[in-house]
PDB file of C-alpha atoms in Angstrom:
ATOM      1  CA  MET P 898    -222.388 -55.366 -29.593  1.00 66.00           C
ATOM      2  CA  LEU P 899    -225.399 -55.213 -27.286  1.00 64.00           C
ATOM      3  CA  ARG P 900    -224.333 -58.472 -25.605  1.00 64.00           C
ATOM      4  CA  LEU P 901    -220.913 -57.024 -24.899  1.00 59.00           C
ATOM      5  CA  LYS P 902    -222.479 -53.945 -23.274  1.00 64.00           C
ATOM      6  CA  ILE P 903    -224.739 -56.125 -21.119  1.00 66.00           C
ATOM      7  CA  LEU P 904    -221.784 -58.265 -20.064  1.00 54.00           C
ATOM      8  CA  ALA P 905    -219.691 -55.174 -19.337  1.00 61.00           C
ATOM      9  CA  SER P 906    -222.408 -53.754 -17.094  1.00 65.00           C
ATOM     10  CA  ALA P 907    -223.106 -57.061 -15.307  1.00 59.00           C
ATOM     11  CA  VAL P 908    -219.505 -57.812 -14.298  1.00 55.00           C
ATOM     12  CA  PRO P 909    -219.174 -54.867 -11.857  1.00 64.00           C
ATOM     13  CA  LEU P 910    -222.465 -55.863 -10.238  1.00 57.00           C
ATOM     14  CA  LEU P 911    -221.225 -59.416  -9.708  1.00 55.00           C
ATOM     15  CA  VAL P 912    -217.950 -58.166  -8.254  1.00 54.00           C
ATOM     16  CA  ALA P 913    -219.835 -55.820  -5.903  1.00 54.00           C
ATOM     17  CA  ALA P 914    -222.064 -58.689  -4.741  1.00 54.00           C
ATOM     18  CA  VAL P 915    -219.058 -60.878  -3.939  1.00 50.00           C
ATOM     19  CA  LEU P 916    -217.300 -58.036  -2.089  1.00 49.00           C
ATOM     20  CA  ALA P 917    -220.396 -57.135  -0.084  1.00 51.00           C
ATOM     21  CA  ARG P 918    -220.890 -60.686   1.045  1.00 50.00           C
ATOM     22  CA  GLY P 919    -217.182 -61.352   1.656  1.00 50.00           C
ATOM     23  CA  ASP P 920    -217.167 -64.838   0.139  1.00 47.00           C
ATOM     24  CA  PHE P 921    -213.875 -65.001  -1.698  1.00 49.00           C
ATOM     25  CA  LEU P 922    -213.241 -68.549  -0.606  1.00 48.00           C
ATOM     26  CA  PRO P 923    -215.912 -71.238  -0.405  1.00 46.00           C
ATOM     27  CA  GLY P 924    -216.601 -73.113   2.792  1.00 51.00           C
ATOM     28  CA  ALA P 925    -217.243 -72.248   6.377  1.00 60.00           C
ATOM     29  CA  ARG P 926    -215.082 -69.807   8.282  1.00 73.00           C
ATOM     30  CA  PRO P 927    -214.318 -70.252  11.975  1.00 80.00           C
ATOM     31  CA  CYS P 928    -217.243 -68.937  13.971  1.00 78.00           C
ATOM     32  CA  LEU P 929    -218.865 -69.028  17.376  1.00 76.00           C
ATOM     33  CA  ALA P 930    -222.655 -69.081  17.822  1.00 78.00           C
ATOM     34  CA  ILE P 931    -223.887 -66.786  20.582  1.00 77.00           C
ATOM     35  CA  GLY P 932    -227.630 -66.626  21.190  1.00 74.00           C
ATOM     36  CA  GLU P 933    -229.385 -65.406  18.043  1.00 75.00           C
ATOM     37  CA  GLY P 934    -226.174 -64.194  16.440  1.00 79.00           C
ATOM     38  CA  SER P 935    -222.622 -65.316  15.897  1.00 83.00           C
ATOM     39  CA  VAL P 936    -219.028 -64.118  15.889  1.00 85.00           C
ATOM     40  CA  GLN P 937    -217.119 -65.051  12.753  1.00 86.00           C
ATOM     41  CA  LEU P 938    -213.544 -64.547  11.593  1.00 87.00           C
ATOM     42  CA  THR P 939    -213.064 -62.633   8.390  1.00 86.00           C
ATOM     43  CA  SER P 940    -210.005 -61.906   6.302  1.00 83.00           C
ATOM     44  CA  LEU P 941    -211.534 -58.613   5.150  1.00 83.00           C
ATOM     45  CA  SER P 942    -210.520 -55.990   7.709  1.00 80.00           C
ATOM     46  CA  TRP P 943    -213.040 -53.432   6.434  1.00 84.00           C
ATOM     47  CA  GLN P 944    -215.874 -55.896   7.091  1.00 83.00           C
ATOM     48  CA  ALA P 945    -214.922 -56.504  10.747  1.00 84.00           C
ATOM     49  CA  GLN P 946    -216.536 -54.703  13.661  1.00 86.00           C
ATOM     50  CA  SER P 947    -213.571 -55.614  15.857  1.00 88.00           C
ATOM     51  CA  HIS P 948    -209.912 -56.409  15.327  1.00 91.00           C
ATOM     52  CA  VAL P 949    -207.431 -58.401  17.372  1.00 92.00           C
ATOM     53  CA  SER P 950    -203.712 -58.914  16.992  1.00 92.00           C
ATOM     54  CA  PHE P 951    -201.163 -61.298  18.452  1.00 94.00           C
ATOM     55  CA  THR P 952    -197.824 -60.726  20.139  1.00 93.00           C
ATOM     56  CA  ARG P 953    -194.960 -62.939  21.261  1.00 93.00           C
ATOM     57  CA  ASP P 954    -194.069 -60.523  24.050  1.00 92.00           C
ATOM     58  CA  PRO P 955    -196.284 -61.005  27.133  1.00 92.00           C
ATOM     59  CA  SER P 956    -195.554 -57.467  28.348  1.00 91.00           C
ATOM     60  CA  LEU P 957    -197.252 -56.031  25.231  1.00 91.00           C
ATOM     61  CA  ALA P 958    -200.395 -58.145  25.614  1.00 91.00           C
ATOM     62  CA  THR P 959    -203.739 -56.832  26.822  1.00 92.00           C
ATOM     63  CA  VAL P 960    -205.247 -60.341  26.865  1.00 93.00           C
ATOM     64  CA  ARG P 961    -203.517 -63.590  27.822  1.00 94.00           C
ATOM     65  CA  VAL P 962    -204.908 -66.813  26.391  1.00 94.00           C
ATOM     66  CA  GLN P 963    -203.610 -70.150  27.654  1.00 94.00           C
ATOM     67  CA  LEU P 964    -203.726 -73.352  25.596  1.00 94.00           C
ATOM     68  CA  THR P 965    -204.765 -76.240  27.833  1.00 94.00           C
ATOM     69  CA  ASP P 966    -204.455 -79.997  27.378  1.00 92.00           C
ATOM     70  CA  ASN P 967    -207.772 -80.641  29.127  1.00 90.00           C
ATOM     71  CA  ALA P 968    -211.135 -79.588  27.647  1.00 90.00           C
ATOM     72  CA  ALA P 969    -212.760 -79.624  31.104  1.00 91.00           C
ATOM     73  CA  ALA P 970    -210.299 -77.005  32.368  1.00 90.00           C
ATOM     74  CA  ALA P 971    -210.924 -74.660  29.429  1.00 91.00           C
ATOM     75  CA  ASP P 972    -213.204 -71.634  29.259  1.00 88.00           C
ATOM     76  CA  PHE P 973    -213.663 -72.328  25.537  1.00 87.00           C
ATOM     77  CA  ALA P 974    -213.219 -75.689  23.818  1.00 87.00           C
ATOM     78  CA  VAL P 975    -213.253 -76.490  20.112  1.00 85.00           C
ATOM     79  CA  LEU P 976    -213.787 -80.153  19.263  1.00 82.00           C
ATOM     80  CA  ASP P 977    -214.825 -80.791  15.681  1.00 74.00           C
ATOM     81  CA  ASP P 978    -212.816 -83.808  14.607  1.00 60.00           C
ATOM     82  CA  ILE P 979    -215.778 -86.156  14.995  1.00 58.00           C
ATOM     83  CA  ASP P 980    -216.956 -87.569  11.675  1.00 58.00           C
ATOM     84  CA  SER P 981    -220.721 -87.605  11.579  1.00 54.00           C
ATOM     85  CA  ALA P 982    -223.317 -87.573   8.830  1.00 49.00           C
ATOM     86  CA  GLU P 983    -225.607 -85.474  11.055  1.00 50.00           C
ATOM     87  CA  ALA P 984    -223.167 -82.601  11.604  1.00 48.00           C
ATOM     88  CA  PRO P 985    -220.838 -82.099   8.632  1.00 45.00           C
ATOM     89  CA  ALA P 986    -217.538 -80.442   9.412  1.00 42.00           C
ATOM     90  CA  SER P 987    -218.068 -77.870   6.639  1.00 42.00           C
ATOM     91  CA  GLN P 988    -221.225 -76.536   8.297  1.00 54.00           C
ATOM     92  CA  GLY P 989    -220.644 -73.137   9.849  1.00 59.00           C
ATOM     93  CA  CYS P 990    -222.619 -70.501  11.670  1.00 73.00           C
ATOM     94  CA  GLU P 991    -225.474 -68.809   9.908  1.00 75.00           C
ATOM     95  CA  VAL P 992    -224.608 -65.268   8.853  1.00 77.00           C
ATOM     96  CA  ASN P 993    -227.395 -62.810   9.674  1.00 77.00           C
ATOM     97  CA  ALA P 994    -227.822 -59.197  10.794  1.00 79.00           C
ATOM     98  CA  ALA P 995    -226.639 -60.093  14.306  1.00 80.00           C
ATOM     99  CA  THR P 996    -223.329 -61.579  13.078  1.00 84.00           C
ATOM    100  CA  ARG P 997    -220.241 -59.749  14.308  1.00 88.00           C
ATOM    101  CA  PHE P 998    -217.054 -60.109  12.306  1.00 90.00           C
ATOM    102  CA  VAL P 999    -213.573 -60.231  13.828  1.00 90.00           C
ATOM    103  CA  ALA P1000    -210.371 -59.729  11.853  1.00 90.00           C
ATOM    104  CA  ILE P1001    -206.861 -60.701  12.881  1.00 89.00           C
ATOM    105  CA  SER P1002    -204.611 -57.713  12.216  1.00 89.00           C
ATOM    106  CA  ALA P1003    -200.879 -57.755  11.689  1.00 86.00           C
ATOM    107  CA  THR P1004    -200.484 -54.559  13.719  1.00 82.00           C
ATOM    108  CA  SER P1005    -202.375 -53.340  16.754  1.00 78.00           C
ATOM    109  CA  THR P1006    -204.041 -50.085  17.661  1.00 82.00           C
ATOM    110  CA  VAL P1007    -204.519 -48.654  21.134  1.00 83.00           C
ATOM    111  CA  SER P1008    -208.161 -49.757  21.363  1.00 84.00           C
ATOM    112  CA  ASP P1009    -207.788 -53.279  19.922  1.00 89.00           C
ATOM    113  CA  PRO P1010    -206.997 -56.311  22.099  1.00 92.00           C
ATOM    114  CA  VAL P1011    -203.477 -57.713  21.757  1.00 93.00           C
ATOM    115  CA  ILE P1012    -203.397 -61.450  22.486  1.00 93.00           C
ATOM    116  CA  TYR P1013    -200.515 -63.388  23.993  1.00 95.00           C
ATOM    117  CA  LEU P1014    -201.129 -67.080  23.252  1.00 94.00           C
ATOM    118  CA  SER P1015    -199.150 -69.498  25.407  1.00 94.00           C
ATOM    119  CA  PRO P1016    -199.383 -72.937  27.045  1.00 93.00           C
ATOM    120  CA  ASP P1017    -198.380 -71.258  30.339  1.00 90.00           C
ATOM    121  CA  GLY P1018    -200.459 -69.228  32.774  1.00 82.00           C
ATOM    122  CA  PRO P1019    -201.609 -66.912  34.185  1.00 89.00           C
ATOM    123  CA  ALA P1020    -204.375 -66.294  31.666  1.00 91.00           C
ATOM    124  CA  ASP P1021    -207.548 -64.317  31.144  1.00 93.00           C
ATOM    125  CA  TYR P1022    -209.012 -67.142  29.042  1.00 93.00           C
ATOM    126  CA  ARG P1023    -208.154 -70.824  28.774  1.00 94.00           C
ATOM    127  CA  ILE P1024    -208.863 -72.636  25.492  1.00 93.00           C
ATOM    128  CA  TYR P1025    -208.698 -76.221  24.301  1.00 93.00           C
ATOM    129  CA  VAL P1026    -208.489 -76.833  20.549  1.00 92.00           C
ATOM    130  CA  SER P1027    -208.711 -80.201  18.814  1.00 89.00           C
ATOM    131  CA  SER P1028    -209.816 -79.357  15.326  1.00 84.00           C
ATOM    132  CA  LYS P1029    -209.181 -79.879  11.648  1.00 81.00           C
ATOM    133  CA  HIS P1030    -210.749 -76.497  10.846  1.00 80.00           C
ATOM    134  CA  PHE P1031    -209.773 -74.177  13.733  1.00 83.00           C
ATOM    135  CA  SER P1032    -206.284 -73.159  14.716  1.00 90.00           C
ATOM    136  CA  ALA P1033    -205.437 -72.055  18.244  1.00 93.00           C
ATOM    137  CA  ARG P1034    -205.110 -68.492  16.884  1.00 93.00           C
ATOM    138  CA  ASP P1035    -208.595 -68.713  15.356  1.00 92.00           C
ATOM    139  CA  ALA P1036    -210.093 -69.900  18.642  1.00 91.00           C
ATOM    140  CA  ALA P1037    -208.279 -67.215  20.659  1.00 93.00           C
ATOM    141  CA  ALA P1038    -209.384 -64.486  18.234  1.00 92.00           C
ATOM    142  CA  LEU P1039    -213.002 -65.682  18.423  1.00 90.00           C
ATOM    143  CA  ILE P1040    -213.174 -65.845  22.220  1.00 89.00           C
ATOM    144  CA  VAL P1041    -211.544 -62.435  22.622  1.00 91.00           C
ATOM    145  CA  GLY P1042    -213.644 -61.007  19.772  1.00 86.00           C
ATOM    146  CA  ALA P1043    -216.819 -62.337  21.384  1.00 84.00           C
ATOM    147  CA  ASN P1044    -216.009 -61.248  24.962  1.00 82.00           C
ATOM    148  CA  GLY P1045    -213.539 -58.428  24.467  1.00 73.00           C
ATOM    149  CA  ALA P1046    -210.533 -57.750  26.614  1.00 70.00           C
ATOM    150  CA  PRO P1047    -211.271 -58.513  30.273  1.00 72.00           C
ATOM    151  CA  ARG P1048    -211.129 -55.661  32.743  1.00 64.00           C
ATOM    152  CA  ARG P1049    -208.204 -56.136  35.035  1.00 57.00           C
ATOM    153  CA  LEU P1050    -208.961 -55.557  38.691  1.00 39.00           C
ATOM    154  CA  ALA P1051    -205.292 -55.055  39.497  1.00 41.00           C
ATOM    155  CA  ALA P1052    -205.045 -52.155  37.029  1.00 47.00           C
ATOM    156  CA  ALA P1053    -208.014 -50.420  38.642  1.00 41.00           C
ATOM    157  CA  LEU P1054    -206.500 -50.529  42.164  1.00 34.00           C
TER     158      LEU P1054
END
């Protein structure tokens, strides 16, 4: 009976530890290292400091992200398809106190960036993605989550 009570009291603690850390699925999540910290995608919206959403209507977008075919022309490039024993593909960014989490939301709010992802310009950011682990949406969410929505000079005039 005592073992059952110990088990019953330990299970909520284990569940709380998993929820606090946010590791429901093993493996690295898409992330971007910036200085001492990082920006990482999360599927837990309550854990994220910022949220982004996507639209198919360019008139609703606050940020336009263009997919390019040339890594040299991109503002942000993701290339991780190289097999190497020195840098395993499952290795992600280190999570620490400086890590900012970004969640992709199904709906947008007034203050959150709304991303229009397209192979056509004009664009606020240009990205190149050749990856087994990152999607174009992941890369766009990370770059916008790291930099925020750009201030438009035309809107200020």
